[in-house]
Coordinates of C-alpha atoms and ligand atoms in Angstrom, one line a residue:
X1 CA 46.0 -34.1 57.2
X2 CA 44.4 -30.7 56.8
X3 CA 45.5 -29.1 53.6
X4 CA 44.4 -25.9 51.9
X5 CA 45.6 -23.1 49.6
X6 CA 45.5 -19.3 50.2
X7 CA 45.6 -17.3 47.0
X8 CA 46.1 -13.5 47.1
X9 CA 46.3 -11.1 44.2
X10 CA 49.0 -8.5 43.9
X11 CA 47.9 -4.8 43.6
X12 CA 48.7 -1.5 41.9
X13 CA 48.1 1.4 44.2
X14 CA 47.3 5.1 43.5
X15 CA 46.4 4.8 39.8
X16 CA 47.7 8.3 39.4
X17 CA 46.0 10.8 41.7
X18 CA 44.6 8.4 44.4
X19 CA 47.7 8.4 46.6
X20 CA 47.2 6.1 49.6
X21 CA 43.5 5.8 48.7
X22 CA 42.9 3.9 45.4
X23 CA 44.0 0.3 44.7
X24 CA 43.5 -2.3 42.0
X25 CA 43.9 -6.0 42.6
X26 CA 45.6 -7.7 39.6
X27 CA 45.8 -11.2 38.2
X28 CA 49.2 -12.2 39.6
X29 CA 48.7 -14.3 42.7
X30 CA 50.8 -15.3 45.7
X31 CA 49.9 -18.8 46.8
X32 CA 50.4 -20.5 50.2
X33 CA 50.0 -24.3 50.1
X34 CA 49.4 -25.2 53.7
X35 CA 49.4 -28.6 55.3
X36 CA 48.8 -29.5 59.0
X37 CA 49.6 -33.0 60.1
X38 CA 47.1 -33.5 63.0
X39 CA 48.3 -37.1 63.6
X40 CA 51.4 -35.6 65.3
X41 CA 51.3 -34.5 68.9
X42 CA 54.7 -32.6 69.0
X43 CA 57.1 -31.0 66.5
X44 CA 60.8 -30.4 66.2
X45 CA 60.1 -27.4 63.9
X46 CA 60.7 -23.9 65.1
X47 CA 57.3 -22.5 66.2
X48 CA 55.9 -25.8 64.7
X49 CA 56.3 -24.4 61.2
X50 CA 58.4 -25.3 58.1
X51 CA 58.5 -22.8 55.2
X52 CA 59.5 -23.6 51.7
X53 CA 59.7 -20.9 49.0
X54 CA 59.4 -21.1 45.3
X55 CA 60.5 -17.9 43.6
X56 CA 58.7 -17.3 40.3
X57 CA 59.4 -13.6 40.4
X58 CA 63.0 -13.6 39.4
X59 CA 63.8 -11.3 42.4
X60 CA 67.3 -11.2 43.8
X61 CA 66.3 -10.9 47.4
X62 CA 66.6 -14.1 49.6
X63 CA 63.4 -14.6 51.5
X64 CA 63.9 -15.9 55.0
X65 CA 62.6 -19.4 55.8
X66 CA 62.6 -18.7 59.6
X67 CA 58.9 -18.4 60.7
X68 CA 59.8 -15.6 63.1
X69 CA 61.5 -13.6 60.4
X70 CA 59.5 -14.3 57.2
X71 CA 57.0 -11.5 56.7
X72 CA 54.1 -13.9 55.9
X73 CA 54.5 -16.2 59.0
X74 CA 55.5 -13.3 61.2
X75 CA 52.1 -11.6 60.4
X76 CA 50.3 -14.9 60.9
X77 CA 52.0 -15.3 64.4
X78 CA 51.0 -11.8 65.3
X79 CA 47.3 -12.7 64.6
X80 CA 47.7 -16.0 66.5
X81 CA 49.4 -14.3 69.5
X82 CA 46.6 -11.7 69.7
X83 CA 44.4 -14.8 70.3
X84 CA 46.5 -16.5 72.9
X85 CA 48.1 -19.0 70.4
X86 CA 51.8 -18.8 70.8
X87 CA 52.8 -20.9 67.8
X88 CA 51.5 -22.6 64.7
X89 CA 49.6 -25.9 65.1
X90 CA 52.0 -28.9 65.4
X91 CA 53.7 -29.8 62.1
X92 CA 52.4 -26.9 59.9
X93 CA 54.1 -26.7 56.5
X94 CA 53.8 -23.6 54.4
X95 CA 54.9 -23.8 50.7
X96 CA 55.0 -20.2 49.3
X97 CA 54.8 -19.8 45.5
X98 CA 55.6 -16.2 44.6
X99 CA 55.4 -14.7 41.1
X100 CA 55.2 -11.1 42.3
X101 CA 58.4 -9.2 41.9
X102 CA 59.6 -7.7 45.2
X103 CA 60.0 -3.9 45.7
X104 CA 58.7 -3.0 42.2
X105 CA 55.4 -1.3 43.0
X106 CA 53.1 -4.3 42.6
X107 CA 52.2 -4.5 46.3
X108 CA 54.3 -7.6 47.1
X109 CA 54.5 -6.6 50.8
X110 CA 50.8 -5.9 51.0
X111 CA 50.1 -9.2 49.4
X112 CA 52.4 -10.9 51.9
X113 CA 50.7 -9.2 54.8
X114 CA 47.2 -10.1 53.5
X115 CA 48.4 -13.8 53.0
X116 CA 49.8 -13.7 56.5
X117 CA 46.6 -12.6 58.3
X118 CA 44.6 -15.1 56.2
X119 CA 47.1 -17.8 57.3
X120 CA 46.8 -16.9 61.0
X121 CA 43.0 -16.8 60.8
X122 CA 42.9 -20.2 59.0
X123 CA 45.4 -22.2 61.1
X124 CA 44.1 -20.7 64.4
X125 CA 40.5 -21.4 63.4
X126 CA 39.8 -17.8 64.5
X127 CA 36.8 -17.2 62.2
X128 CA 37.6 -13.5 61.8
X129 CA 35.8 -11.6 59.0
X130 CA 37.8 -10.0 56.2
X131 CA 36.7 -6.6 57.5
X132 CA 38.4 -7.4 60.9
X133 CA 41.4 -8.8 59.1
X134 CA 41.8 -5.4 57.4
X135 CA 42.4 -3.9 60.8
X136 CA 45.2 -6.4 61.4
X137 CA 46.8 -5.6 58.0
X138 CA 46.7 -1.9 58.8
X139 CA 48.7 -2.5 62.0
X140 CA 51.5 -3.6 59.7
X141 CA 51.1 -1.7 56.4
X142 CA 49.6 1.7 57.3
X143 CA 48.4 2.8 53.9
X144 CA 45.1 0.9 53.0
X145 CA 45.2 1.0 49.2
X146 CA 47.3 -2.2 48.6
X147 CA 46.0 -4.4 51.4
X148 CA 42.3 -3.6 50.8
X149 CA 42.7 -4.4 47.1
X150 CA 44.5 -7.7 47.8
X151 CA 42.1 -8.6 50.5
X152 CA 38.8 -7.7 48.8
X153 CA 39.7 -7.7 45.2
X154 CA 38.8 -5.4 42.3
X155 CA 39.1 -1.7 42.0
X156 CA 38.7 -0.1 45.4
X157 CA 38.6 3.3 47.2
X158 CA 39.8 3.2 50.8
X159 CA 39.7 5.4 53.9
X160 CA 40.8 5.3 57.5
X161 CA 38.4 6.2 60.3
X162 CA 39.3 9.1 62.6
X163 CA 40.3 7.2 65.7
X164 CA 39.8 8.0 69.4
X165 CA 43.1 9.5 70.9
X166 CA 43.8 6.2 72.8
X167 CA 43.4 4.2 69.6
X168 CA 45.6 6.6 67.6
X169 CA 48.3 5.9 70.3
X170 CA 47.7 2.1 69.8
X171 CA 48.1 2.5 66.0
X172 CA 51.3 4.4 66.4
X173 CA 53.0 1.5 68.3
X174 CA 56.3 0.7 66.6
X175 CA 56.2 -2.2 64.2
X176 CA 58.8 -4.0 66.2
X177 CA 56.3 -4.4 69.0
X178 CA 53.5 -5.4 66.7
X179 CA 55.7 -8.0 65.0
X180 CA 58.3 -9.1 67.5
X181 CA 61.4 -10.2 65.6
X182 CA 64.5 -12.0 66.9
X183 CA 66.3 -8.6 66.7
X184 CA 63.5 -6.5 68.2
X185 CA 62.7 -8.8 71.1
X186 CA 61.8 -12.5 70.9
X187 CA 58.3 -13.6 71.9
X188 CA 57.9 -12.3 75.4
X189 CA 54.8 -14.4 76.1
X190 CA 52.8 -11.2 76.3
X191 CA 49.8 -10.5 74.1
X192 CA 50.8 -8.1 71.3
X193 CA 48.7 -4.9 70.8
X194 CA 45.4 -5.8 69.1
X195 CA 44.2 -3.4 66.4
X196 CA 41.4 -1.0 67.2
X197 CA 38.1 -2.1 65.6
X198 CA 37.2 -0.7 62.2
X199 CA 40.4 1.2 61.4
X200 CA 40.1 0.9 57.6
X201 CA 37.2 0.8 55.1
X202 CA 36.8 0.3 51.4
X203 CA 34.3 0.7 48.6
X204 CA 34.4 -1.2 45.4
X205 CA 34.1 0.7 42.1
X206 CA 33.0 -0.5 38.7
X207 CA 35.6 -1.4 36.1
X208 CA 34.8 -1.3 32.4
X209 CA 35.5 -4.8 31.1
X210 CA 37.4 -3.6 28.0
X211 CA 40.2 -2.2 30.1
X212 CA 43.3 -4.3 30.7
X213 CA 46.4 -3.3 32.6
X214 CA 49.9 -3.5 31.2
X215 CA 52.6 -3.6 33.9
X216 CA 56.1 -2.6 32.6
X217 CA 58.5 -3.8 35.4
X218 CA 62.0 -2.3 35.4
X219 CA 64.8 -4.6 36.6
X220 CA 65.6 -2.6 39.7
X221 CA 64.1 -2.3 43.2
X222 CA 62.6 0.8 44.8
X223 CA 61.7 0.0 48.4
X224 CA 58.4 1.7 49.2
X225 CA 59.8 3.2 52.4
X226 CA 62.5 5.1 50.3
X227 CA 59.8 6.2 47.8
X228 CA 57.8 7.6 50.7
X229 CA 60.7 9.4 52.2
X230 CA 61.2 11.6 49.1
X231 CA 57.7 13.0 49.4
X232 CA 57.2 16.5 50.8
X233 CA 55.5 17.1 54.2
X234 CA 53.1 19.7 52.7
X235 CA 51.6 20.7 49.3
X236 CA 50.4 23.8 47.6
X237 CA 46.6 24.3 47.5
X238 CA 46.8 24.2 43.7
X239 CA 48.4 20.8 43.7
X240 CA 45.9 19.4 46.2
X241 CA 43.0 20.7 44.2
X242 CA 44.5 19.3 41.0
X243 CA 44.6 15.8 42.5
X244 CA 41.2 16.0 44.2
X245 CA 39.6 17.0 40.8
X246 CA 41.2 14.0 39.1
X247 CA 40.7 11.5 42.0
X248 CA 37.0 12.4 42.0
X249 CA 36.7 11.7 38.3
X250 CA 38.8 8.5 38.2
X251 CA 36.2 5.8 39.4
X252 CA 33.6 7.1 37.0
X253 CA 36.1 7.3 34.2
X254 CA 37.4 3.7 34.6
X255 CA 33.9 2.3 35.4
X256 CA 32.2 3.6 32.2
X257 CA 31.8 1.4 29.2
X258 CA 32.9 2.0 26.5
X259 CA 35.8 3.9 28.0
X260 CA 36.5 7.5 27.1
X261 CA 40.3 7.6 26.5
X262 CA 40.7 11.4 26.9
X263 CA 38.8 11.4 30.2
X264 CA 40.8 8.5 31.6
X265 CA 44.1 10.0 30.5
X266 CA 43.2 13.3 32.3
X267 CA 41.8 11.5 35.4
X268 CA 45.1 9.6 35.8
X269 CA 47.3 12.7 36.2
X270 CA 49.0 13.3 39.5
X271 CA 50.9 16.1 41.3
X272 CA 51.3 14.5 44.8
X273 CA 53.7 11.6 44.4
X274 CA 54.9 10.9 40.9
X275 CA 56.8 14.2 40.3
X276 CA 58.9 13.6 43.5
X277 CA 59.6 10.0 42.7
X278 CA 61.4 10.8 39.4
X279 CA 64.6 11.2 41.5
X280 CA 64.5 7.4 42.2
X281 CA 63.3 6.3 38.7
X282 CA 65.5 7.5 35.8
X283 CA 63.4 8.6 32.9
X284 CA 60.1 8.5 34.8
X285 CA 58.9 12.0 33.6
X286 CA 59.7 11.1 30.0
X287 CA 57.9 7.8 30.2
X288 CA 54.8 9.4 31.6
X289 CA 54.9 12.0 28.8
X290 CA 55.8 9.5 26.1
X291 CA 52.3 9.1 24.6
X292 CA 48.7 10.1 24.9
X293 CA 45.5 8.5 23.5
X294 CA 45.9 10.8 20.5
X295 CA 49.4 9.5 19.6
X296 CA 49.0 5.9 20.7
X297 CA 45.8 4.0 19.6
X298 CA 44.5 1.7 22.4
X299 CA 46.1 3.7 25.2
X300 CA 43.8 5.1 27.9
X301 CA 46.2 6.3 30.6
X302 CA 49.6 5.8 32.2
X303 CA 50.9 6.1 35.7
X304 CA 53.4 4.9 38.2
X305 CA 52.3 1.6 39.9
X306 CA 52.3 2.1 43.6
X307 CA 55.6 3.6 44.7
X308 CA 57.3 2.3 41.5
X309 CA 59.4 1.6 39.6
X310 CA 56.7 -0.3 37.7
X311 CA 54.7 1.7 35.1
X312 CA 51.0 0.8 34.7
X313 CA 49.5 1.6 31.3
X314 CA 45.7 1.0 30.9
X315 CA 44.6 0.1 27.4
X316 CA 42.0 -1.7 25.3
X317 CA 44.3 -3.0 22.5
X318 CA 47.8 -2.9 21.0
X319 CA 49.2 -4.0 24.4
X320 CA 52.6 -5.2 23.0
X321 CA 53.1 -2.0 21.0
X322 CA 52.5 0.1 24.1
X323 CA 54.8 -2.0 26.3
X324 CA 57.5 -1.9 23.6
X325 CA 57.4 1.9 23.5
X326 CA 57.8 2.2 27.3
X327 CA 60.5 -0.5 27.4
X328 CA 62.4 1.4 24.6
X329 CA 62.2 4.6 26.6
X330 CA 63.7 2.9 29.7
X331 CA 66.3 1.3 27.5
X332 CA 67.7 4.7 26.6
X333 CA 68.5 5.1 30.3
X334 CA 70.1 1.6 30.2
X335 CA 67.2 0.1 32.2
X336 CA 65.9 -3.3 31.1
X337 CA 62.3 -4.3 31.8
X338 CA 59.9 -7.2 31.6
X339 CA 56.2 -6.7 31.0
X340 CA 52.9 -8.5 31.8
X341 CA 49.4 -8.1 30.6
X342 CA 47.1 -8.3 33.7
X343 CA 43.4 -8.0 34.5
X344 CA 41.5 -7.0 37.6
X345 CA 41.4 -9.8 40.1
X346 CA 37.9 -9.5 41.5
X347 CA 37.7 -12.2 44.1
X348 CA 40.5 -10.9 46.4
X349 CA 42.2 -13.4 48.7
X350 CA 40.6 -16.9 48.9
X351 CA 41.1 -20.0 50.9
X352 CA 40.2 -23.3 49.3
X353 CA 40.8 -27.0 50.1
X354 CA 43.8 -28.6 48.4
Ligands
ADP401 N1 56.2 -13.3 49.5 C1 56.9 -12.6 50.4 N2 57.5 -13.3 51.4 C2 58.2 -12.6 52.3 N3 58.5 -11.3 52.3 C3 58.0 -10.6 51.3 C4 57.2 -11.2 50.3 N4 56.8 -10.3 49.4 C5 57.4 -9.1 49.8 N5 58.1 -9.3 50.9 C6 58.8 -8.2 51.7 O1 58.4 -7.0 51.3 C7 59.5 -6.2 50.7 C8 59.0 -5.4 49.5 O2 58.1 -4.4 50.0 P1 58.0 -3.0 49.4 O3 59.3 -2.2 49.5 O4 56.8 -2.3 50.1 O5 57.7 -3.2 47.9 P2 56.4 -3.6 47.1 O6 56.1 -2.5 46.2 O7 56.8 -4.8 46.3 O8 55.3 -3.9 48.1 C9 60.5 -7.3 50.2 O9 61.8 -6.7 50.2 C10 60.3 -8.3 51.3 O10 61.1 -8.0 52.4
LIG402 N1 50.2 4.5 48.3 C1 51.5 3.8 48.5 C2 51.5 2.6 47.7 C3 52.8 1.8 47.7 O1 52.6 0.7 46.9 P1 53.8 -0.4 46.6 O2 53.2 -1.4 45.7 O3 54.9 0.4 46.0 O4 54.1 -1.0 47.9 C4 52.6 4.8 48.0 O5 52.5 5.3 46.9 O6 53.6 4.9 48.7

C-alpha cells in the first residue's frame, strides 16, 4: 500500500494594489490523504479512483465525488493525460479534508488546482518540478497570484512571460478542452493541450515576523468569475500610477521589521479592483474606511482578500478587537461573519508519507 498526504495552503491574493500579481500563502491547509493499493490488478472504481470529502469549511456547496467532475481529480487527470496515463493507478483512494471556505476570496479554487497538479504528479510518478507544475496550474487558473502562493508558499510577486504567438493561442484554449468534463466532451483518448514551458514565474518577498493576518469571512459567496466581470476594461492613467506607486512599496513595507504602520496602510490602498467590487459586497467601502493605524492600535492595513468577500486585516496585536469592529460593521448590513487569525505558510504545498 502506497500512502501519502498532500498539504496545500490557502492564499490571499492582491493585498490591495497587487491585482493579479501579489499573493500570500496562509496557514489554513487543504489536505489530500491518498492511498494506492498496488496489490490489486484491476478496479471497479470510475477512472480507478474513489473520492471522499470531509467539509471543515462549513460551505453550503456540495463537492462532487465523481473523479471526472471534482476539480482536484479533474486537474490531476489533465496532468496524467498529458503524460499518456488515461486514469489513476488501480484502486486510488483520495480523502479530501477541506477547511477553506469556498468562494470567499481565500483562494479555494487555486488551492484545489495546486493540490490537483501535485496529485497527478505524485500518482503518475512524473517527477515534474514545482516550476513546471506552475505552468499546468496556469492552464486552469489564469491569474498566477493564488496558485503561485499556494504552490511555493510565503509572500510572492508573480508575472507571466510574454509568449510566442503560437503559445498565446495554446494558452487561450477553452478550459473545457483542457479539462474535458462529462458535459464538455468525455475523455476522447487524445492528449490534451500541454502548457507552454515557463508561462509563469514568481519571486518570494520577505515578511516581517511580527505581522499576522486576520481574515474576516462574511457568510456569503462571491464567485471569483463574477467579481472579475464587474471590473472595467481600461483605467485612467492616474489610477494606474496610484496602484503602481503602492505596489512598488508594498513588498518593502511588509518585509521591514519593525513594521511601519503608516507606510503599510498607505501601501495597501487600491484603485484597480476594490472600488468596483463594492457592488457585490454590501458595506465594503465603509469597512475599508473604518479604521486606520491612528484610530486602531495594532492595525497595519486592511484590504479585500482576493476577489472577496473576505476582508484581510494585517496587524501586530489586538486581533480580536480589530475583527470585532469589522464584524460589527458588516452586521449593520445584516451580514454575519466568522474570523480566523492566520500566519504566512512558508512551505507551500508538500507531499509526505502517511
Ligand atoms: N476542495 C475543493 N474541491 C473541489 N472543488 C473546489 C474545492 N475548492 C474550491 N473548489 C471549486 O472552486 C470554486 C470556488 O472558486 P472561486 O469562485 O475562484 O472562489 P475562491 O475565492 O474560494 O477561490 C468552488 O465553488 C468549487 O467549485
Ligand atoms: N487576482 C484575483 C484573485 C482572486 O482570488 P480569489 O481568492 O478570490 O479566487 C482577483 O482579484 O480576481
